[in-house]
Amino acid sequence: MEPLRDKKIVGSLLREIARLTASIRKEAVRIMEVCGTHTMTLHRYGLKPLLAEAGVEMVSGPGCPVCITPDSYHEAALDFLTNRDDVILAAFGDMTRVPTRMGSLQRAVPAPGSRLRIVYSPGESLEFARRNPSRDVVFFGAGFETTIPSIGLTVREASRERIGNYSVLAALWLIEPPLRALCEAGEVKIDGFLYPGHVSAITGRKPFEFIPAEFGLPGAIAGFEPADILLGLKSVLEQIRDGKPGVANAYGRVVRPEGNVKAQKLMASLFEPRDAVWRGLGLIPRSGLSLKKSHARYDAVIRHGLALRDESSDLPGCRCGAILRGAASPPECPLFGSKCRPDSPHGPCMVSYEGACLIHFKYAGKGGNRARTKTGR
Amino acid sequence: MCLAIPARVVAAGPGSKGRIDYLGTKINADLSLLEDVRVGDWVIIHAGFAIAKLDEAEARQTLEILRQMAEPDPSGTGPAAPKRHPSRRP
Amino acid sequence: MREFIDRTVLPVLGNRYLQGLPDASRVGRDIVFTTDGYVVDPLFFPGGDIGSLCVNGTVNDLVVSGAVPRFLSLAVILEEGLPFDDVRRVLASIGKAARAAGVAVATGDTKVVRRGQCDKMFITTSGLGWAVGRPDPRRIRLGDKVLLTGTLGDHSLAILAARGEFGLESAVKSDCAPLTFLLPLWKKGVRWMRDVTRGGLATILSELAEGLPFAIRIEESLIPLSRPVRAAAEILGIDPFYMACEGRAVLIAPQAAAGRILDHIRSFGAGRRAAVIGEVGLKPGRPGEVLCETSAGGLRLLEPLTSELLPRIC
C-alpha cells in the first residue's frame, strides 16, 4: 500500500503527466472526477494544485450522494424522528448534518423515546431492529451502486428473518444517467473523465461505455490512493494524445470488466428504476432506484406513510446545482464563505466531506470572501 | 460514496458472516456479495460489506509499475521541493 | 458553543479573568485556577475511565497553563441505581490518578439524582496550581519548532471501541495520562503548550495560528500515529488530525532549545514517541494559517473542526 502514497512515486507520475500535457496542448486539460471520494483524495493529499502545475485541471462531478439527494428525503427522515415516539432512525454520518428548512437531523430533538443512531454500515441498523423488536427502525441512507447492494442485503435479510420492525428510507442513485445528462447538456467543457473505482467494482465498465462511443471522450476507471488517481489520469491523457478514447481500467486489481455480477443480480431482484429529481440536475428519467412491490413493506415511505415530495428545493442564492454540474466553482456562489460555511452550511456541497464547497473551504481557503479576524468563529 | 479499504479475511462463515483484519484491527464483514471467499483472501470492504476480491497478480503488477517510477528523475525537475500554496491556481 | 459563551455567558459574567477564555485563569499573583465537567460515556474504556479522565484532564489544563497542579475539588453526581461497584472502581481510579499526578483532592461533594436525571455519573473537577511559567504566544518567532508529545487519537478511538460501535475490535488504549513531566520545560525555554483535546491537533493549532503573524507548517509524515488509530481512521474515514487525546500536548519551542526539549520529553514513557512535527514559518503559508505537507507531497490547509467528528461512508 505504501508505494501508492509514496512522495517519490507521486512526483514521478506528476512529471509523466506534465510531459503528456505539454505534448498535447498549451492550455490546461480539464478532467472530471465523477466520484466524491476521488475529490476527497485529491484534496486530502494536496494533489489538485500539483496537477494544475502539471497541466491538468480537475473538475468535480455529481458522484456525491449526500450532495445530490434533495431536501425532501432529509425532511422525511426528520419527520419520522421528531414526530414518531419510540423509534430509531439509523443514518450514515454525513446525512445527519445536512441543513434543510426543518433543520438538520443532528440538531433535531427526537420525539419521546426516539433516537438517532449514526452507523458505519447498514448492517448495524438491521441489528438495532433485531435487538429492539418493539421499536420501529428506519435506515436512512443515500448511495450509488457501491452501497446499493449492501442496503439491499439488509432488506433481503430482514425479509428472510421476518424482521417486521425494519424499513429503509433510501435515496438510491445510478451513475450512468447523470453522466449522460451532463454530456448531453454540453454545458461543461470536459476533455476526459476519471471513473469511480468502487462503483465500477459493482457495475463493471458498462455505465461508462457510451461516453467514448457516443461523445468521443476518453476516461479511465481509477482507485483511490494518490498513485491510483495519477495512473488513471495518465491513462486518460494517453488516450487524448493517441486520439483513442475508451474506458480504460487503471484499477485492475479490484475492477473486473463485468463488475460484480452477484451484486448486480441482487440489485435487479430487489429494486427497479424510477425517475428521480437530483439536486442541481433536476429530473433525470430512470436515474434512481426504489424497492419493488414485492418488498414494499421494507420501504419506509410506504410503511410509515412518510411524505416524500419529489421536488428540487435549492435555497435562494445557493449554487450547489451549478457546482455539481461543474459549471461553477465554490467561490462563485454568493453564499460561499459568508452565509454558507462549514459551521452553518446551506447546501449539501458544504456539508459532505466530499462536497466541493467544504473541500474548497477546508483545504484551499475561503477565496475572496475571507476576512481573517482575531475574534473567533 | 466509495470509501473502502483492502483487508485480509481472517474468518469466513458461518454463512455470509466474515471477519477481516486491516493493519491489526478487526471488524465484521458481510461476505454475501462475493462467491467462494476463503480465509487469507484479500477483499475490498465498504460500509461493512465485502464488494470485490483483490486480484493479487494485478496488484503486484501495479506495484511493479510504480516501483519503476520511483527511479530518480535525471532532469532534476518536479515537485521534489514544495510548493505552491493550495489556494493558488494557475 | 463558542457563540453561546460570547452571546450569553460573557455579557453577564465577563471580567478580566475570563478575557481570552483561557482554559485556566491566573488568580492572585501565582495561583492558577481551572474547572471542567466530565460526562464521558461509557464510564470505563480501555486505558482509563471517568475517574482517571477527570483527574488528568484538569491536571493537564494546569500544566499547559504554566502551573504545578496541587489541589483538586471533586463534585460527583450519581444516577440512582448505578452499581455500587462502578462507583468504587471510579473512586479508586481517581485516587490512583491523583497520586500519580501529585495532587490532593482537597474538597468534594456527592449528590444522587433520580434514575434518568443524569446518565450514570457526571463529575466536575476544579484544579488549583502554582504558576512556574506563563504561556506567551507573543514570544513565538519564525523558525520556532512545533513538537508533539505522542501519538494522536488513541483516546478518541478507545471511546469508540468501548461503545462497541461499528463492530470494531481494536488493540487501542486511551492515552489518558498526566502531562506533569512537561513542567520543567517552562524553565527550559518552551514558549507555549496546549493539550490536544476536543477538536484534535488541527483545531488546537488553528486556534493558536489565528492570533499569530505567522503560519504554522507541519509535515504529515512526521506525525506519530499508533497502528490501531491508523487502521480505524482509514476504515471509518475519520481524520486523525481531528481526533481527541487526553494525555498529549503540542508545544512551541525556540529552534535552539528544541533538541533538548525533545530529549526531555522522550525520557518519559508517555513521551517516547514525541517528535518535532513542524515549524513556525511563512511562504509558503500566510499569517494565521496551518499548512500541512501531506505524505504524498502536496500541501493542504488545516481548518478547525466545526461539528461532530463523524465516520464517512463516501
Short mmCIF file of C-alpha atoms in Angstrom, two decimals, chain B:
data_model
loop_
_atom_site.label_atom_id
_atom_site.label_comp_id
_atom_site.label_asym_id
_atom_site.label_seq_id
_atom_site.Cartn_x
_atom_site.Cartn_y
_atom_site.Cartn_z
CA MET B 1 -19.53 7.15 -1.97
CA CYS B 2 -16.52 4.99 -2.48
CA LEU B 3 -14.71 4.83 0.82
CA ALA B 4 -13.40 1.28 1.06
CA ILE B 5 -10.22 -0.45 2.19
CA PRO B 6 -8.38 -3.62 1.17
CA ALA B 7 -8.31 -6.11 4.04
CA ARG B 8 -7.43 -9.72 4.72
CA VAL B 9 -10.17 -12.22 5.55
CA VAL B 10 -9.50 -13.89 8.90
CA ALA B 11 -12.82 -15.69 9.28
CA ALA B 12 -15.30 -16.76 6.61
CA GLY B 13 -18.59 -18.10 7.88
CA PRO B 14 -20.85 -19.33 9.26
CA GLY B 15 -22.95 -18.37 6.28
CA SER B 16 -22.04 -14.98 4.95
CA LYS B 17 -20.63 -13.61 8.17
CA GLY B 18 -16.96 -12.86 7.98
CA ARG B 19 -14.24 -11.01 9.76
CA ILE B 20 -11.44 -9.00 8.28
CA ASP B 21 -8.14 -7.68 9.53
CA TYR B 22 -6.82 -4.29 8.50
CA LEU B 23 -3.45 -3.34 9.97
CA GLY B 24 -4.24 -5.45 13.01
CA THR B 25 -7.71 -4.02 13.65
CA LYS B 26 -10.58 -6.40 13.07
CA ILE B 27 -14.16 -5.74 12.06
CA ASN B 28 -17.07 -7.85 10.94
CA ALA B 29 -17.67 -8.01 7.22
CA ASP B 30 -20.61 -9.41 5.34
CA LEU B 31 -19.39 -11.63 2.51
CA SER B 32 -22.76 -12.15 0.77
CA LEU B 33 -21.82 -10.16 -2.30
CA LEU B 34 -18.89 -12.42 -3.18
CA GLU B 35 -18.55 -16.08 -4.10
CA ASP B 36 -16.18 -18.54 -2.56
CA VAL B 37 -14.31 -16.36 -0.10
CA ARG B 38 -11.59 -18.12 1.87
CA VAL B 39 -9.57 -17.17 4.91
CA GLY B 40 -6.44 -15.42 3.65
CA ASP B 41 -8.16 -13.80 0.66
CA TRP B 42 -7.92 -10.06 0.31
CA VAL B 43 -11.18 -8.19 -0.21
CA ILE B 44 -12.37 -4.60 -0.55
CA ILE B 45 -14.61 -3.59 2.37
CA HIS B 46 -17.17 -0.82 2.03
CA ALA B 47 -19.60 0.01 4.86
CA GLY B 48 -19.10 -3.39 6.46
CA PHE B 49 -19.61 -5.37 3.23
CA ALA B 50 -17.03 -7.03 1.01
CA ILE B 51 -17.74 -5.78 -2.52
CA ALA B 52 -14.83 -7.21 -4.52
CA LYS B 53 -11.86 -9.52 -4.23
CA LEU B 54 -8.37 -8.15 -4.68
CA ASP B 55 -6.56 -9.72 -7.64
CA GLU B 56 -3.08 -10.31 -6.25
CA ALA B 57 -1.40 -10.71 -9.63
CA GLU B 58 -2.80 -7.36 -10.81
CA ALA B 59 -1.80 -5.77 -7.51
CA ARG B 60 1.77 -6.98 -7.91
CA GLN B 61 1.83 -5.66 -11.47
CA THR B 62 0.65 -2.22 -10.35
CA LEU B 63 3.23 -2.11 -7.57
CA GLU B 64 5.95 -3.10 -10.04
CA ILE B 65 4.97 -0.31 -12.43
CA LEU B 66 5.08 2.12 -9.53
CA ARG B 67 8.38 0.86 -8.20
CA GLN B 68 9.93 1.52 -11.59
CA MET B 69 8.52 5.03 -11.47
CA ALA B 70 10.41 5.66 -8.27
CA GLU B 71 13.64 5.82 -10.27
CA PRO B 72 15.28 9.23 -9.77
CA ASP B 73 14.48 11.84 -12.38
CA PRO B 74 17.52 12.67 -14.50
CA SER B 75 16.25 16.15 -15.31
CA GLY B 76 16.10 17.03 -11.64
CA THR B 77 12.81 18.88 -12.01
CA GLY B 78 9.46 18.14 -10.48
CA PRO B 79 7.71 18.62 -7.17
CA ALA B 80 10.59 17.37 -5.02
CA ALA B 81 10.67 20.78 -3.38
CA PRO B 82 7.29 22.18 -2.44
CA LYS B 83 5.43 24.09 -3.28
CA ARG B 84 2.63 26.15 -4.46
CA HIS B 85 0.17 27.33 -1.78
CA PRO B 86 -3.03 25.23 -2.03
CA SER B 87 -5.26 28.22 -2.76
CA ARG B 88 -3.30 29.41 -5.76
CA ARG B 89 -4.38 28.24 -9.18
CA PRO B 90 -2.56 28.90 -12.49
#
